[in-house]
Amino acid sequence: MGKTAGNRDWTQIYAIYGIEQWQTLVFLLFHAFFFSLLSVLFLIYFDQICFFLDSFFLSGAARLAAGFTGAVTALSAVCLLFAAANFVYSDVPLQYEMAQRMVSSVGDWSSVKTALDLGCGRGILLNAVATQLKKTGSSGRVVGLDRSKRTTLSTLRTAKLEGVQEYVTCREGDVKTLPFGDNYFDVVVSSVFVHTVGKEHGQKSVEAAAERMRVLGEIVRVVKPGGLCVVWDLLHVPEYVRRLQELKMEDIRVSERVTAFMAGSHIVSFRKPSELVAGPREVRLDWR
């Protein structure tokens, strides 16, 4: 499957991290196959279908109805195949690539003693952070926090496979009330996670938005003054930026749009000021 930017084989990376939501992929591929088969049957038996539809439509309209239905069926198959391909790309290759971008936004990992990956999942970003700590010879550690103990145990396994287990700690905890003291971490990162908080209320509900804002507030609370936070997420980035401005964060940067899981995504980075000052903060668009 070729080499990654880091000269690693994709087969090895998939062997470590796998497909997280394989049920979704199976669902998309099954329906893509179904609609593909249906469109082929429309093509093969087009005349017979038109003859059958003649009893339901006015003269000449049967061919139009059959052609339109066949075209919609074929288009649905193409869209489902595209969605499946985008899902596979977003699930591992894109997350791996974005993890490298996120860790590269931290200037000096050798000075980082404590880092947090919020919603660590399988550990793609967590292990990328740990790899940077290992490369720089840092004595620091990165904590992966997730809502599921089962997930954290799986994440520790991937850290061992990546050879960075001595730099990684995983914890189960409530992301809306982080189990860490104020001003604890030098760096906080999070990858396609914050948008899932409160989803049981509905993505567009006031309750879900309030819970996402609470998570942002917790991120700001646990990062040290002068510390850097890098969040890659879907859908709700504008509301994150507004909240960060309200919290008077510094150096707020928003990356270019990246399509992930058939939705728009951005990386938002910001720094907690050493001293909070009044006034709105400028938002920079980083097009690198």
PDB file of C-alpha atoms in Angstrom:
ATOM      1  CA  MET A   1       0.000   0.000   0.000  1.00  0.00           C
ATOM      2  CA  GLY A   2       3.015   2.281  -0.282  1.00  0.00           C
ATOM      3  CA  LYS A   3       4.967   4.255   2.261  1.00  0.00           C
ATOM      4  CA  THR A   4       3.834   6.990   4.580  1.00  0.00           C
ATOM      5  CA  ALA A   5       5.562  10.340   4.929  1.00  0.00           C
ATOM      6  CA  GLY A   6       7.573   8.795   7.725  1.00  0.00           C
ATOM      7  CA  ASN A   7       8.661   5.947   5.424  1.00  0.00           C
ATOM      8  CA  ARG A   8       6.473   3.439   7.210  1.00  0.00           C
ATOM      9  CA  ASP A   9       4.471   0.731   5.513  1.00  0.00           C
ATOM     10  CA  TRP A  10       0.691   1.239   5.611  1.00  0.00           C
ATOM     11  CA  THR A  11       0.241  -2.483   6.166  1.00  0.00           C
ATOM     12  CA  GLN A  12       2.132  -2.173   9.439  1.00  0.00           C
ATOM     13  CA  ILE A  13       0.103   0.852  10.535  1.00  0.00           C
ATOM     14  CA  TYR A  14      -3.231  -0.863   9.777  1.00  0.00           C
ATOM     15  CA  ALA A  15      -1.994  -3.943  11.646  1.00  0.00           C
ATOM     16  CA  ILE A  16      -1.403  -1.795  14.742  1.00  0.00           C
ATOM     17  CA  TYR A  17      -4.494   0.432  14.658  1.00  0.00           C
ATOM     18  CA  GLY A  18      -7.006  -1.413  12.483  1.00  0.00           C
ATOM     19  CA  ILE A  19     -10.360   0.089  11.449  1.00  0.00           C
ATOM     20  CA  GLU A  20     -12.091   1.670  14.431  1.00  0.00           C
ATOM     21  CA  GLN A  21     -15.715   1.665  13.230  1.00  0.00           C
ATOM     22  CA  TRP A  22     -15.663  -1.322  10.894  1.00  0.00           C
ATOM     23  CA  GLN A  23     -19.450  -1.732  11.258  1.00  0.00           C
ATOM     24  CA  THR A  24     -19.937   1.584   9.432  1.00  0.00           C
ATOM     25  CA  LEU A  25     -17.611   0.453   6.652  1.00  0.00           C
ATOM     26  CA  VAL A  26     -19.481  -2.848   6.274  1.00  0.00           C
ATOM     27  CA  PHE A  27     -22.786  -0.947   6.169  1.00  0.00           C
ATOM     28  CA  LEU A  28     -21.553   1.364   3.408  1.00  0.00           C
ATOM     29  CA  LEU A  29     -20.002  -1.421   1.325  1.00  0.00           C
ATOM     30  CA  PHE A  30     -23.073  -3.654   1.642  1.00  0.00           C
ATOM     31  CA  HIS A  31     -25.389  -0.918   0.395  1.00  0.00           C
ATOM     32  CA  ALA A  32     -22.930   0.087  -2.326  1.00  0.00           C
ATOM     33  CA  PHE A  33     -22.907  -3.519  -3.561  1.00  0.00           C
ATOM     34  CA  PHE A  34     -26.704  -3.707  -3.334  1.00  0.00           C
ATOM     35  CA  PHE A  35     -27.262  -0.533  -5.384  1.00  0.00           C
ATOM     36  CA  SER A  36     -24.557  -1.546  -7.873  1.00  0.00           C
ATOM     37  CA  LEU A  37     -26.291  -4.885  -8.425  1.00  0.00           C
ATOM     38  CA  LEU A  38     -29.652  -3.157  -8.718  1.00  0.00           C
ATOM     39  CA  SER A  39     -28.348  -0.714 -11.338  1.00  0.00           C
ATOM     40  CA  VAL A  40     -26.858  -3.589 -13.382  1.00  0.00           C
ATOM     41  CA  LEU A  41     -30.213  -5.394 -13.272  1.00  0.00           C
ATOM     42  CA  PHE A  42     -31.923  -2.193 -14.461  1.00  0.00           C
ATOM     43  CA  LEU A  43     -29.515  -2.059 -17.398  1.00  0.00           C
ATOM     44  CA  ILE A  44     -29.912  -5.728 -18.355  1.00  0.00           C
ATOM     45  CA  TYR A  45     -33.699  -5.897 -17.996  1.00  0.00           C
ATOM     46  CA  PHE A  46     -34.478  -2.340 -19.030  1.00  0.00           C
ATOM     47  CA  ASP A  47     -37.016  -3.280 -21.743  1.00  0.00           C
ATOM     48  CA  GLN A  48     -38.829  -5.710 -19.468  1.00  0.00           C
ATOM     49  CA  ILE A  49     -38.995  -3.087 -16.699  1.00  0.00           C
ATOM     50  CA  CYS A  50     -40.403  -0.550 -19.151  1.00  0.00           C
ATOM     51  CA  PHE A  51     -43.039  -3.072 -20.277  1.00  0.00           C
ATOM     52  CA  PHE A  52     -44.013  -3.670 -16.636  1.00  0.00           C
ATOM     53  CA  LEU A  53     -44.238   0.068 -15.913  1.00  0.00           C
ATOM     54  CA  ASP A  54     -46.436   0.701 -18.958  1.00  0.00           C
ATOM     55  CA  SER A  55     -49.430  -0.419 -16.898  1.00  0.00           C
ATOM     56  CA  PHE A  56     -48.759   2.327 -14.302  1.00  0.00           C
ATOM     57  CA  PHE A  57     -47.707   5.314 -16.440  1.00  0.00           C
ATOM     58  CA  LEU A  58     -48.970   7.171 -19.468  1.00  0.00           C
ATOM     59  CA  SER A  59     -47.600   6.234 -22.869  1.00  0.00           C
ATOM     60  CA  GLY A  60     -43.891   7.038 -23.131  1.00  0.00           C
ATOM     61  CA  ALA A  61     -43.511   7.903 -19.463  1.00  0.00           C
ATOM     62  CA  ALA A  62     -42.544   4.357 -18.503  1.00  0.00           C
ATOM     63  CA  ARG A  63     -39.113   4.581 -20.207  1.00  0.00           C
ATOM     64  CA  LEU A  64     -38.478   7.934 -18.560  1.00  0.00           C
ATOM     65  CA  ALA A  65     -39.393   6.571 -15.125  1.00  0.00           C
ATOM     66  CA  ALA A  66     -37.269   3.447 -15.607  1.00  0.00           C
ATOM     67  CA  GLY A  67     -34.302   5.474 -16.877  1.00  0.00           C
ATOM     68  CA  PHE A  68     -34.540   7.969 -14.023  1.00  0.00           C
ATOM     69  CA  THR A  69     -34.782   5.200 -11.403  1.00  0.00           C
ATOM     70  CA  GLY A  70     -31.827   3.350 -12.915  1.00  0.00           C
ATOM     71  CA  ALA A  71     -29.736   6.531 -12.999  1.00  0.00           C
ATOM     72  CA  VAL A  72     -30.543   7.327  -9.353  1.00  0.00           C
ATOM     73  CA  THR A  73     -29.672   3.754  -8.372  1.00  0.00           C
ATOM     74  CA  ALA A  74     -26.301   3.910 -10.154  1.00  0.00           C
ATOM     75  CA  LEU A  75     -25.542   7.331  -8.668  1.00  0.00           C
ATOM     76  CA  SER A  76     -26.382   6.035  -5.195  1.00  0.00           C
ATOM     77  CA  ALA A  77     -23.925   3.172  -5.677  1.00  0.00           C
ATOM     78  CA  VAL A  78     -21.160   5.594  -6.722  1.00  0.00           C
ATOM     79  CA  CYS A  79     -21.852   7.883  -3.747  1.00  0.00           C
ATOM     80  CA  LEU A  80     -21.804   4.978  -1.306  1.00  0.00           C
ATOM     81  CA  LEU A  81     -18.517   3.681  -2.734  1.00  0.00           C
ATOM     82  CA  PHE A  82     -17.046   7.174  -2.441  1.00  0.00           C
ATOM     83  CA  ALA A  83     -18.276   7.439   1.159  1.00  0.00           C
ATOM     84  CA  ALA A  84     -16.709   4.051   1.992  1.00  0.00           C
ATOM     85  CA  ALA A  85     -13.398   5.100   0.428  1.00  0.00           C
ATOM     86  CA  ASN A  86     -13.455   8.406   2.320  1.00  0.00           C
ATOM     87  CA  PHE A  87     -14.220   6.575   5.554  1.00  0.00           C
ATOM     88  CA  VAL A  88     -11.265   4.196   5.089  1.00  0.00           C
ATOM     89  CA  TYR A  89      -8.963   7.116   4.269  1.00  0.00           C
ATOM     90  CA  SER A  90     -10.195   9.217   7.200  1.00  0.00           C
ATOM     91  CA  ASP A  91     -10.074   6.382   9.717  1.00  0.00           C
ATOM     92  CA  VAL A  92      -6.312   5.727   9.574  1.00  0.00           C
ATOM     93  CA  PRO A  93      -4.251   7.491   6.851  1.00  0.00           C
ATOM     94  CA  LEU A  94      -5.757  10.939   7.414  1.00  0.00           C
ATOM     95  CA  GLN A  95      -5.681  10.627  11.199  1.00  0.00           C
ATOM     96  CA  TYR A  96      -2.052   9.529  10.998  1.00  0.00           C
ATOM     97  CA  GLU A  97      -1.172  12.455   8.730  1.00  0.00           C
ATOM     98  CA  MET A  98      -3.023  14.981  10.898  1.00  0.00           C
ATOM     99  CA  ALA A  99      -1.334  13.618  14.025  1.00  0.00           C
ATOM    100  CA  GLN A 100       2.045  14.392  12.443  1.00  0.00           C
ATOM    101  CA  ARG A 101       0.856  17.911  11.608  1.00  0.00           C
ATOM    102  CA  MET A 102      -0.399  18.458  15.132  1.00  0.00           C
ATOM    103  CA  VAL A 103       2.804  17.366  16.858  1.00  0.00           C
ATOM    104  CA  SER A 104       4.884  19.453  14.442  1.00  0.00           C
ATOM    105  CA  SER A 105       3.063  22.582  15.637  1.00  0.00           C
ATOM    106  CA  VAL A 106       4.805  22.224  19.002  1.00  0.00           C
ATOM    107  CA  GLY A 107       8.159  23.906  18.641  1.00  0.00           C
ATOM    108  CA  ASP A 108      10.232  22.125  21.287  1.00  0.00           C
ATOM    109  CA  TRP A 109       9.153  18.740  22.614  1.00  0.00           C
ATOM    110  CA  SER A 110      12.350  18.366  24.655  1.00  0.00           C
ATOM    111  CA  SER A 111      11.018  20.931  27.131  1.00  0.00           C
ATOM    112  CA  VAL A 112       7.631  19.198  27.489  1.00  0.00           C
ATOM    113  CA  LYS A 113       7.317  17.319  30.767  1.00  0.00           C
ATOM    114  CA  THR A 114       3.577  16.575  30.766  1.00  0.00           C
ATOM    115  CA  ALA A 115       1.172  16.256  27.833  1.00  0.00           C
ATOM    116  CA  LEU A 116      -2.466  15.201  27.585  1.00  0.00           C
ATOM    117  CA  ASP A 117      -4.303  13.549  24.696  1.00  0.00           C
ATOM    118  CA  LEU A 118      -8.004  14.123  25.330  1.00  0.00           C
ATOM    119  CA  GLY A 119     -10.092  11.276  23.924  1.00  0.00           C
ATOM    120  CA  CYS A 120      -7.063   9.191  23.003  1.00  0.00           C
ATOM    121  CA  GLY A 121      -9.031   6.388  21.281  1.00  0.00           C
ATOM    122  CA  ARG A 122      -6.716   3.901  19.582  1.00  0.00           C
ATOM    123  CA  GLY A 123      -3.713   6.089  20.303  1.00  0.00           C
ATOM    124  CA  ILE A 124      -2.700   7.366  16.848  1.00  0.00           C
ATOM    125  CA  LEU A 125      -2.129  10.911  18.156  1.00  0.00           C
ATOM    126  CA  LEU A 126      -1.061   9.737  21.609  1.00  0.00           C
ATOM    127  CA  ASN A 127       1.701   7.580  20.141  1.00  0.00           C
ATOM    128  CA  ALA A 128       2.764  10.372  17.781  1.00  0.00           C
ATOM    129  CA  VAL A 129       3.289  12.612  20.832  1.00  0.00           C
ATOM    130  CA  ALA A 130       5.148   9.847  22.651  1.00  0.00           C
ATOM    131  CA  THR A 131       7.345   9.304  19.596  1.00  0.00           C
ATOM    132  CA  GLN A 132       8.306  12.994  19.603  1.00  0.00           C
ATOM    133  CA  LEU A 133       9.185  12.800  23.300  1.00  0.00           C
ATOM    134  CA  LYS A 134      11.312   9.739  22.610  1.00  0.00           C
ATOM    135  CA  LYS A 135      13.089  11.340  19.639  1.00  0.00           C
ATOM    136  CA  THR A 136      14.054  14.422  21.637  1.00  0.00           C
ATOM    137  CA  GLY A 137      15.239  12.407  24.614  1.00  0.00           C
ATOM    138  CA  SER A 138      12.667  14.059  26.839  1.00  0.00           C
ATOM    139  CA  SER A 139      11.912  12.699  30.276  1.00  0.00           C
ATOM    140  CA  GLY A 140       8.286  13.755  29.831  1.00  0.00           C
ATOM    141  CA  ARG A 141       5.199  11.593  29.578  1.00  0.00           C
ATOM    142  CA  VAL A 142       1.895  11.837  27.755  1.00  0.00           C
ATOM    143  CA  VAL A 143      -1.396  10.875  29.390  1.00  0.00           C
ATOM    144  CA  GLY A 144      -4.175   9.472  27.244  1.00  0.00           C
ATOM    145  CA  LEU A 145      -7.639  10.055  28.682  1.00  0.00           C
ATOM    146  CA  ASP A 146     -10.706   8.220  27.414  1.00  0.00           C
ATOM    147  CA  ARG A 147     -14.202   7.501  28.684  1.00  0.00           C
ATOM    148  CA  SER A 148     -13.799   3.730  28.360  1.00  0.00           C
ATOM    149  CA  LYS A 149     -11.422   1.520  30.339  1.00  0.00           C
ATOM    150  CA  ARG A 150     -11.560  -1.025  27.519  1.00  0.00           C
ATOM    151  CA  THR A 151     -10.296   1.636  25.108  1.00  0.00           C
ATOM    152  CA  THR A 152      -7.427   2.675  27.369  1.00  0.00           C
ATOM    153  CA  LEU A 153      -6.254  -0.933  27.689  1.00  0.00           C
ATOM    154  CA  SER A 154      -6.294  -1.273  23.886  1.00  0.00           C
ATOM    155  CA  THR A 155      -4.384   2.014  23.588  1.00  0.00           C
ATOM    156  CA  LEU A 156      -1.631   0.753  25.882  1.00  0.00           C
ATOM    157  CA  ARG A 157      -1.276  -2.227  23.544  1.00  0.00           C
ATOM    158  CA  THR A 158      -0.727   0.020  20.512  1.00  0.00           C
ATOM    159  CA  ALA A 159       1.812   2.079  22.474  1.00  0.00           C
ATOM    160  CA  LYS A 160       3.748  -1.109  23.179  1.00  0.00           C
ATOM    161  CA  LEU A 161       3.642  -2.087  19.513  1.00  0.00           C
ATOM    162  CA  GLU A 162       4.967   1.377  18.602  1.00  0.00           C
ATOM    163  CA  GLY A 163       7.774   1.002  21.150  1.00  0.00           C
ATOM    164  CA  VAL A 164       6.802   4.062  23.212  1.00  0.00           C
ATOM    165  CA  GLN A 165       5.061   2.444  26.167  1.00  0.00           C
ATOM    166  CA  GLU A 166       7.492   3.985  28.679  1.00  0.00           C
ATOM    167  CA  TYR A 167       6.290   7.456  27.640  1.00  0.00           C
ATOM    168  CA  VAL A 168       2.569   6.674  27.826  1.00  0.00           C
ATOM    169  CA  THR A 169       0.007   6.535  30.611  1.00  0.00           C
ATOM    170  CA  CYS A 170      -3.696   5.899  29.970  1.00  0.00           C
ATOM    171  CA  ARG A 171      -6.584   6.795  32.238  1.00  0.00           C
ATOM    172  CA  GLU A 172     -10.326   6.379  32.214  1.00  0.00           C
ATOM    173  CA  GLY A 173     -12.150   9.569  33.155  1.00  0.00           C
ATOM    174  CA  ASP A 174     -14.906  12.098  32.576  1.00  0.00           C
ATOM    175  CA  VAL A 175     -13.789  14.582  29.927  1.00  0.00           C
ATOM    176  CA  LYS A 176     -16.243  17.170  31.244  1.00  0.00           C
ATOM    177  CA  THR A 177     -14.530  17.125  34.652  1.00  0.00           C
ATOM    178  CA  LEU A 178     -10.900  16.264  34.009  1.00  0.00           C
ATOM    179  CA  PRO A 179      -9.223  14.384  36.879  1.00  0.00           C
ATOM    180  CA  PHE A 180      -6.198  16.698  36.915  1.00  0.00           C
ATOM    181  CA  GLY A 181      -5.226  19.795  38.833  1.00  0.00           C
ATOM    182  CA  ASP A 182      -5.139  23.326  37.462  1.00  0.00           C
ATOM    183  CA  ASN A 183      -2.156  24.319  35.283  1.00  0.00           C
ATOM    184  CA  TYR A 184      -0.920  20.710  35.078  1.00  0.00           C
ATOM    185  CA  PHE A 185       0.048  20.054  31.435  1.00  0.00           C
ATOM    186  CA  ASP A 186       2.571  21.741  29.144  1.00  0.00           C
ATOM    187  CA  VAL A 187       0.681  20.585  26.039  1.00  0.00           C
ATOM    188  CA  VAL A 188      -2.889  19.372  25.445  1.00  0.00           C
ATOM    189  CA  VAL A 189      -3.945  17.742  22.168  1.00  0.00           C
ATOM    190  CA  SER A 190      -7.181  16.167  20.936  1.00  0.00           C
ATOM    191  CA  SER A 191      -8.119  14.504  17.662  1.00  0.00           C
ATOM    192  CA  VAL A 192     -11.703  14.286  16.283  1.00  0.00           C
ATOM    193  CA  PHE A 193     -13.130  13.858  19.745  1.00  0.00           C
ATOM    194  CA  VAL A 194     -14.678  17.004  21.217  1.00  0.00           C
ATOM    195  CA  HIS A 195     -17.562  16.972  18.704  1.00  0.00           C
ATOM    196  CA  THR A 196     -18.702  13.617  20.154  1.00  0.00           C
ATOM    197  CA  VAL A 197     -19.281  15.091  23.613  1.00  0.00           C
ATOM    198  CA  GLY A 198     -22.980  15.496  24.320  1.00  0.00           C
ATOM    199  CA  LYS A 199     -24.047  13.745  21.123  1.00  0.00           C
ATOM    200  CA  GLU A 200     -26.683  11.837  23.078  1.00  0.00           C
ATOM    201  CA  HIS A 201     -28.566  15.159  23.258  1.00  0.00           C
ATOM    202  CA  GLY A 202     -28.294  15.687  19.483  1.00  0.00           C
ATOM    203  CA  GLN A 203     -25.364  17.392  17.749  1.00  0.00           C
ATOM    204  CA  LYS A 204     -27.214  20.686  17.265  1.00  0.00           C
ATOM    205  CA  SER A 205     -28.856  20.836  20.674  1.00  0.00           C
ATOM    206  CA  VAL A 206     -28.133  23.531  23.240  1.00  0.00           C
ATOM    207  CA  GLU A 207     -27.234  20.841  25.778  1.00  0.00           C
ATOM    208  CA  ALA A 208     -24.586  19.308  23.501  1.00  0.00           C
ATOM    209  CA  ALA A 209     -23.079  22.724  22.740  1.00  0.00           C
ATOM    210  CA  ALA A 210     -22.914  23.512  26.463  1.00  0.00           C
ATOM    211  CA  GLU A 211     -21.086  20.251  27.167  1.00  0.00           C
ATOM    212  CA  ARG A 212     -18.570  20.885  24.378  1.00  0.00           C
ATOM    213  CA  MET A 213     -17.891  24.347  25.796  1.00  0.00           C
ATOM    214  CA  ARG A 214     -17.410  22.786  29.212  1.00  0.00           C
ATOM    215  CA  VAL A 215     -14.759  20.465  27.770  1.00  0.00           C
ATOM    216  CA  LEU A 216     -12.951  23.441  26.221  1.00  0.00           C
ATOM    217  CA  GLY A 217     -13.038  25.160  29.592  1.00  0.00           C
ATOM    218  CA  GLU A 218     -11.510  22.072  31.201  1.00  0.00           C
ATOM    219  CA  ILE A 219      -8.736  22.015  28.580  1.00  0.00           C
ATOM    220  CA  VAL A 220      -7.919  25.634  29.388  1.00  0.00           C
ATOM    221  CA  ARG A 221      -8.002  24.895  33.108  1.00  0.00           C
ATOM    222  CA  VAL A 222      -5.501  22.018  33.063  1.00  0.00           C
ATOM    223  CA  VAL A 223      -2.952  23.536  30.659  1.00  0.00           C
ATOM    224  CA  LYS A 224      -0.158  25.591  32.205  1.00  0.00           C
ATOM    225  CA  PRO A 225       0.134  29.343  31.593  1.00  0.00           C
ATOM    226  CA  GLY A 226       2.076  29.646  28.354  1.00  0.00           C
ATOM    227  CA  GLY A 227       1.110  26.075  27.425  1.00  0.00           C
ATOM    228  CA  LEU A 228      -0.038  25.098  23.926  1.00  0.00           C
ATOM    229  CA  CYS A 229      -3.265  23.313  22.971  1.00  0.00           C
ATOM    230  CA  VAL A 230      -3.906  21.738  19.547  1.00  0.00           C
ATOM    231  CA  VAL A 231      -7.388  20.431  18.728  1.00  0.00           C
ATOM    232  CA  TRP A 232      -8.424  18.826  15.434  1.00  0.00           C
ATOM    233  CA  ASP A 233     -12.170  18.407  15.184  1.00  0.00           C
ATOM    234  CA  LEU A 234     -15.236  18.301  12.954  1.00  0.00           C
ATOM    235  CA  LEU A 235     -18.270  20.528  12.532  1.00  0.00           C
ATOM    236  CA  HIS A 236     -18.117  22.896  15.510  1.00  0.00           C
ATOM    237  CA  VAL A 237     -14.810  24.734  15.070  1.00  0.00           C
ATOM    238  CA  PRO A 238     -16.383  28.244  14.797  1.00  0.00           C
ATOM    239  CA  GLU A 239     -18.031  27.850  18.204  1.00  0.00           C
ATOM    240  CA  TYR A 240     -14.708  26.667  19.654  1.00  0.00           C
ATOM    241  CA  VAL A 241     -13.003  29.795  18.363  1.00  0.00           C
ATOM    242  CA  ARG A 242     -15.676  32.038  19.864  1.00  0.00           C
ATOM    243  CA  ARG A 243     -15.337  30.307  23.221  1.00  0.00           C
ATOM    244  CA  LEU A 244     -11.545  30.568  23.154  1.00  0.00           C
ATOM    245  CA  GLN A 245     -11.836  34.281  22.446  1.00  0.00           C
ATOM    246  CA  GLU A 246     -14.171  34.629  25.419  1.00  0.00           C
ATOM    247  CA  LEU A 247     -11.594  32.812  27.550  1.00  0.00           C
ATOM    248  CA  LYS A 248      -8.971  35.282  26.272  1.00  0.00           C
ATOM    249  CA  MET A 249      -6.630  32.668  24.809  1.00  0.00           C
ATOM    250  CA  GLU A 250      -3.642  33.856  22.781  1.00  0.00           C
ATOM    251  CA  ASP A 251      -2.350  33.036  19.302  1.00  0.00           C
ATOM    252  CA  ILE A 252      -5.554  31.299  18.151  1.00  0.00           C
ATOM    253  CA  ARG A 253      -4.898  29.690  14.770  1.00  0.00           C
ATOM    254  CA  VAL A 254      -7.310  27.844  12.485  1.00  0.00           C
ATOM    255  CA  SER A 255      -5.971  25.610   9.710  1.00  0.00           C
ATOM    256  CA  GLU A 256      -7.407  25.196   6.243  1.00  0.00           C
ATOM    257  CA  ARG A 257     -10.454  22.954   5.846  1.00  0.00           C
ATOM    258  CA  VAL A 258      -9.787  19.226   5.592  1.00  0.00           C
ATOM    259  CA  THR A 259     -12.560  16.786   4.659  1.00  0.00           C
ATOM    260  CA  ALA A 260     -12.734  13.946   7.167  1.00  0.00           C
ATOM    261  CA  PHE A 261     -15.531  11.380   7.496  1.00  0.00           C
ATOM    262  CA  MET A 262     -17.468  13.324   4.818  1.00  0.00           C
ATOM    263  CA  ALA A 263     -17.441  16.489   6.952  1.00  0.00           C
ATOM    264  CA  GLY A 264     -15.342  19.623   7.214  1.00  0.00           C
ATOM    265  CA  SER A 265     -12.601  19.681   9.831  1.00  0.00           C
ATOM    266  CA  HIS A 266      -9.958  22.125  11.056  1.00  0.00           C
ATOM    267  CA  ILE A 267      -7.018  22.174  13.418  1.00  0.00           C
ATOM    268  CA  VAL A 268      -7.374  24.858  16.088  1.00  0.00           C
ATOM    269  CA  SER A 269      -4.289  25.749  18.091  1.00  0.00           C
ATOM    270  CA  PHE A 270      -4.018  28.303  20.883  1.00  0.00           C
ATOM    271  CA  ARG A 271      -1.835  29.259  23.807  1.00  0.00           C
ATOM    272  CA  LYS A 272      -2.873  29.955  27.368  1.00  0.00           C
ATOM    273  CA  PRO A 273      -1.546  33.394  28.302  1.00  0.00           C
ATOM    274  CA  SER A 274       0.878  33.752  31.160  1.00  0.00           C
ATOM    275  CA  GLU A 275      -1.331  36.554  32.412  1.00  0.00           C
ATOM    276  CA  LEU A 276      -4.935  37.029  31.334  1.00  0.00           C
ATOM    277  CA  VAL A 277      -5.665  40.448  29.867  1.00  0.00           C
ATOM    278  CA  ALA A 278      -8.923  42.015  28.782  1.00  0.00           C
ATOM    279  CA  GLY A 279      -9.986  42.362  25.173  1.00  0.00           C
ATOM    280  CA  PRO A 280     -10.723  40.039  22.219  1.00  0.00           C
ATOM    281  CA  ARG A 281      -8.012  37.941  20.632  1.00  0.00           C
ATOM    282  CA  GLU A 282      -7.100  37.860  16.985  1.00  0.00           C
ATOM    283  CA  VAL A 283      -7.757  34.666  15.063  1.00  0.00           C
ATOM    284  CA  ARG A 284      -5.167  33.702  12.477  1.00  0.00           C
ATOM    285  CA  LEU A 285      -5.906  31.476   9.508  1.00  0.00           C
ATOM    286  CA  ASP A 286      -2.943  29.178   8.959  1.00  0.00           C
ATOM    287  CA  TRP A 287      -2.933  28.006   5.334  1.00  0.00           C
ATOM    288  CA  ARG A 288       0.212  25.928   5.515  1.00  0.00           C
TER     289      ARG A 288
END
